[in-house]
Tab-separated table of C-alpha atoms in Angstrom:
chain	number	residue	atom	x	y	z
A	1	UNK	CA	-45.248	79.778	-202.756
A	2	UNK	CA	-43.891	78.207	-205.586
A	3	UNK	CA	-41.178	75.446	-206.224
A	4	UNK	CA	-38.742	77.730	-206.788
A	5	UNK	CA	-39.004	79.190	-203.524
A	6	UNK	CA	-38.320	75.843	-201.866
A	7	UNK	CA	-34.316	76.671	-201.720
A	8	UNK	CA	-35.160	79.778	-200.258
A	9	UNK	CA	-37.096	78.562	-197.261
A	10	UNK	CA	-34.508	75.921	-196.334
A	11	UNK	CA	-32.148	78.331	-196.922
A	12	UNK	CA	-34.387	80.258	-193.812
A	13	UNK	CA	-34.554	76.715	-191.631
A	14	UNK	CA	-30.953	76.017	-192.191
A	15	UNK	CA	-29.475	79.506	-190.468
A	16	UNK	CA	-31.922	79.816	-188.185
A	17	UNK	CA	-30.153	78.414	-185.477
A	18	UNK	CA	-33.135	76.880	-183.404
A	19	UNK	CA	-34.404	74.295	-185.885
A	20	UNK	CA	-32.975	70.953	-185.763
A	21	UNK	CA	-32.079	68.852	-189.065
A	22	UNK	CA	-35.015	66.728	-187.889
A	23	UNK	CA	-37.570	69.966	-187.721
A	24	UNK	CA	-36.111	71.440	-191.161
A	25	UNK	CA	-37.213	67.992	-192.867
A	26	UNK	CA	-40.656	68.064	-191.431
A	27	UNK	CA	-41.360	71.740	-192.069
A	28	UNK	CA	-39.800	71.209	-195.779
A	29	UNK	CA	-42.178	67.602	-195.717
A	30	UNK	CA	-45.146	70.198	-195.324
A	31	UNK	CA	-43.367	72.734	-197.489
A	32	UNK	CA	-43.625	69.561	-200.487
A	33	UNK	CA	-47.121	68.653	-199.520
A	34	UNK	CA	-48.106	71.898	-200.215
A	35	UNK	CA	-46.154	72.365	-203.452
A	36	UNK	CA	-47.783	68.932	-204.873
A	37	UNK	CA	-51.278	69.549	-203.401
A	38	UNK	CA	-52.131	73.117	-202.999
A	39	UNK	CA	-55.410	73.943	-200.619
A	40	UNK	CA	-55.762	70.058	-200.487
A	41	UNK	CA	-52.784	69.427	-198.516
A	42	UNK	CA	-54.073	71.606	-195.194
A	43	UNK	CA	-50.866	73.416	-194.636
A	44	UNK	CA	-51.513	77.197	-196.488
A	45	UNK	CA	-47.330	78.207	-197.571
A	46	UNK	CA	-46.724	81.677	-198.459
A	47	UNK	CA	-43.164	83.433	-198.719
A	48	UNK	CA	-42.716	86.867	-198.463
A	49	UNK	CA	-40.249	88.011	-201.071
A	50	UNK	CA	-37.958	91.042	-202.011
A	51	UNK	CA	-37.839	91.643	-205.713
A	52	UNK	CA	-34.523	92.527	-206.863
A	53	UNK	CA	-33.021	92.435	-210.344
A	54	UNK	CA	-31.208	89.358	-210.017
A	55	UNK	CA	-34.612	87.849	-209.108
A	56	UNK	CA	-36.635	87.585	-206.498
A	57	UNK	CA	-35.059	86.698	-202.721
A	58	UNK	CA	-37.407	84.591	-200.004
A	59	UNK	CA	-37.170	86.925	-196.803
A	60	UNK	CA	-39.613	84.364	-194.892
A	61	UNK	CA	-42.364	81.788	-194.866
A	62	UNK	CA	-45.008	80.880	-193.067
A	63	UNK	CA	-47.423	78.205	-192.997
A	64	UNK	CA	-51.323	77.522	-190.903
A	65	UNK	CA	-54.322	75.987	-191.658
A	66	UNK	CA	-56.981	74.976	-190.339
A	67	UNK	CA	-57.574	72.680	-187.166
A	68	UNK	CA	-58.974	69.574	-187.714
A	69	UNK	CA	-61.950	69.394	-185.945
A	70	UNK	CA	-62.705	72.340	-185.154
A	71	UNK	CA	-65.255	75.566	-185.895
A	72	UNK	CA	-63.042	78.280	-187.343
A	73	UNK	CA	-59.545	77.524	-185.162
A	74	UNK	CA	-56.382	77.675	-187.257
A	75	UNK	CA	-52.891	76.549	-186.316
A	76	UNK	CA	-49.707	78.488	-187.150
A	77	UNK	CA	-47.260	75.633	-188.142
A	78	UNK	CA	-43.986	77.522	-188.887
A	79	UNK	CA	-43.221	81.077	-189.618
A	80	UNK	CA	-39.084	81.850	-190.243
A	81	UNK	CA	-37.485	84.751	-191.173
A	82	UNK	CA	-34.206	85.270	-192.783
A	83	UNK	CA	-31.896	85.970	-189.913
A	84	UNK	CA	-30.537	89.416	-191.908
A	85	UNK	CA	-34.165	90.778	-191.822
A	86	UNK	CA	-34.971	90.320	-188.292
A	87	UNK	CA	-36.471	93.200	-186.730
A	88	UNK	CA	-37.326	94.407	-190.246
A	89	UNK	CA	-40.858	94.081	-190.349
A	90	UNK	CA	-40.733	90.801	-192.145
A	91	UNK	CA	-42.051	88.526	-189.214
A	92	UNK	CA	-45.001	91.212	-188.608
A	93	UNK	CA	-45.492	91.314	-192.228
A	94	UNK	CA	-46.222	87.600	-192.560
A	95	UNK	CA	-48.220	87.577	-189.735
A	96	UNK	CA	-50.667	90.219	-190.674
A	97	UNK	CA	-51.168	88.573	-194.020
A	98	UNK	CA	-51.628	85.375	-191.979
A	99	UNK	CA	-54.116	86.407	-189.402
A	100	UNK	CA	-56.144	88.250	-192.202
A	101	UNK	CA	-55.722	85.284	-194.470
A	102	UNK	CA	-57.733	83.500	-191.604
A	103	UNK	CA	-60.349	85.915	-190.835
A	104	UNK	CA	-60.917	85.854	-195.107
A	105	UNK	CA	-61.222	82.529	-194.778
A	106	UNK	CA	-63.988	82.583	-191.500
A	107	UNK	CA	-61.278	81.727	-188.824
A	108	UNK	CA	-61.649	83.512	-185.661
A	109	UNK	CA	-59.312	81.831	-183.763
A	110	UNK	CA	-54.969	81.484	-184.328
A	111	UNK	CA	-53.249	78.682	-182.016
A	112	UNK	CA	-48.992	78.653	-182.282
A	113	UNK	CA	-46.992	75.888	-180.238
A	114	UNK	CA	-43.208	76.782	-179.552
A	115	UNK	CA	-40.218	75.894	-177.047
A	116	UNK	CA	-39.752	77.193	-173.928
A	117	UNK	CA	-35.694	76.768	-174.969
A	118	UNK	CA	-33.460	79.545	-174.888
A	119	UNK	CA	-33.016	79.922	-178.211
A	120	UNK	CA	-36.537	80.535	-178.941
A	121	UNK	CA	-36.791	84.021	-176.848
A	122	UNK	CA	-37.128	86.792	-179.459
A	123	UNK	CA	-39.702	84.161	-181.031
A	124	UNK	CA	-41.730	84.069	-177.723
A	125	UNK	CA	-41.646	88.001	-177.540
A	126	UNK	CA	-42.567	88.529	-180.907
A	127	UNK	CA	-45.554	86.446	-180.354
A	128	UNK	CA	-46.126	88.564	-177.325
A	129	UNK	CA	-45.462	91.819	-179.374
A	130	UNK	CA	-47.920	90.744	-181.802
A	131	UNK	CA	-50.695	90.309	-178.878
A	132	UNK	CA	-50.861	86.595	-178.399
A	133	UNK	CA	-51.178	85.652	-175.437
A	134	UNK	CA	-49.498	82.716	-173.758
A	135	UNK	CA	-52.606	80.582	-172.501
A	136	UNK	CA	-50.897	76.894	-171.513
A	137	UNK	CA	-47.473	75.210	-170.996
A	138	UNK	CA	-46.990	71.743	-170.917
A	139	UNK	CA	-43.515	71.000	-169.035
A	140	UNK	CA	-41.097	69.098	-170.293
A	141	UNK	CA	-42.967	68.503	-173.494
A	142	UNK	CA	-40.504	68.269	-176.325
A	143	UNK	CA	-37.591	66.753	-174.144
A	144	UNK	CA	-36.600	67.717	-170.424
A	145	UNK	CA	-36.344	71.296	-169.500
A	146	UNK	CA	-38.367	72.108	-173.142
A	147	UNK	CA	-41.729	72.987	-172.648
A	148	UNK	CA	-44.511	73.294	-174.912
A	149	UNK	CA	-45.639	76.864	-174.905
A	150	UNK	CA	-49.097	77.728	-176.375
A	151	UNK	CA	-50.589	81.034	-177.790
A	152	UNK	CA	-53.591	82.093	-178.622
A	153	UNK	CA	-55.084	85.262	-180.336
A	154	UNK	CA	-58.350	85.705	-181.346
A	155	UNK	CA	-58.479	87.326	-184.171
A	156	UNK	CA	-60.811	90.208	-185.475
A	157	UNK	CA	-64.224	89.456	-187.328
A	158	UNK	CA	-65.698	91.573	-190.244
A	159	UNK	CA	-68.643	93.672	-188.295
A	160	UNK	CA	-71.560	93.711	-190.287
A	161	UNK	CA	-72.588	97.399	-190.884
A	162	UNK	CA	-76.256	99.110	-191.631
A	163	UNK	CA	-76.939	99.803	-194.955
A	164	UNK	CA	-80.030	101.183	-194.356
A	165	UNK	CA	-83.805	99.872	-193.966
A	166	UNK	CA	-82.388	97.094	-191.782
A	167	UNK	CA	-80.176	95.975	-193.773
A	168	UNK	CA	-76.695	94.774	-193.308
A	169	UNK	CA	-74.195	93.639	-195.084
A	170	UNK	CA	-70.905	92.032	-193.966
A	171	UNK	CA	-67.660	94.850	-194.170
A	172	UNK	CA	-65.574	94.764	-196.877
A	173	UNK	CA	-62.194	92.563	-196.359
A	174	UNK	CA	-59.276	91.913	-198.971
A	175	UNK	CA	-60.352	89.595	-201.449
A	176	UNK	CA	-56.663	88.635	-202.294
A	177	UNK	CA	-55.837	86.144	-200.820
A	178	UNK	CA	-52.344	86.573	-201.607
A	179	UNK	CA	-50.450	90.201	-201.670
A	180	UNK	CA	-48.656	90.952	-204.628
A	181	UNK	CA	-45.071	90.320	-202.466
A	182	UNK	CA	-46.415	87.099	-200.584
């Protein structure tokens, strides 16, 4: 993600529909922190991006990084997709890219936090669809009758494979860390 890309993602935030002014300025806060600091700032930001000849058009974000604290657990932060592109692969797209981003990176583990609201539904079945499973919910969490709902997925290791003599050598995984549309 770039700076350029900013207007695009609160572009995302703002139509949602879920997100409340006060949750756009935090996820644009981490959004900022990662456009001034990079890797430093915890919170990994890509966008996934249509290229077009006007220019290039932010379809979704998404941002994790690691848990403090912790041996190889990661924490999804925010993932949003342009509301025209629901149901278009874009969500699954970003998530793929995020959960092998992780694994690249040694994480074994993906956390994600979300409402129990409403509004939130088709976010709590594409979590489902993408085989998390919902392992705790803390009622009454963000105000009452909002619970925190938590996921989990643990996520798929490179298998180290014979090479012969008794040998092994860990499998081969992307070595981008960044698709050429992210």
């Amino acid at each position: 993600m770039v700076a350029a890309d900013r207007g695009g993602v609160f572009r995302i935030l703002e139509n949602a529909g879920n997100f409340t002014p006060e949750e756009v300025a935090t996820a644009l806060e981490l959004v900022d922190e990662w456009l001034e600091l990079g890797e430093h700032s915890g919170y990994l930001t890509y966008v996934l991006e249509s290229q077009r000849e006007e220019g290039a058009e932010v379809l979704g974000y998404v941002s994790f990084g690691p848990t403090p604290l912790t041996e190889s657990t990661y924490d999804l932060y925010w993932i949003a997709v342009d509301k025209s592109k629901h149901r278009a692969g874009v969500g699954k797209r970003l998530m793929k890219f995020t959960e092998e981003e992780i694994v690249r990176r040694g994480g074994r583990l993906l956390l994600i936090e979300t409402s129990s609201q409403e509004t939130y539904g088709g976010t709590i079945q594409f979590y489902e669809r993408t085989g998390y499973e919902l392992v705790g919910k803390i009622k009454d969490y963000y105000k009452p009758g909002d619970d925190k709902l938590i996921f989990v997925k643990r996520l798929a290791t490179p298998v180290a494979v014979d090479v012969g003599e008794g040998n092994t050598e860990p499998a081969k995984t992307s070595s981008s860390a960044t698709p050429a549309v992210f």
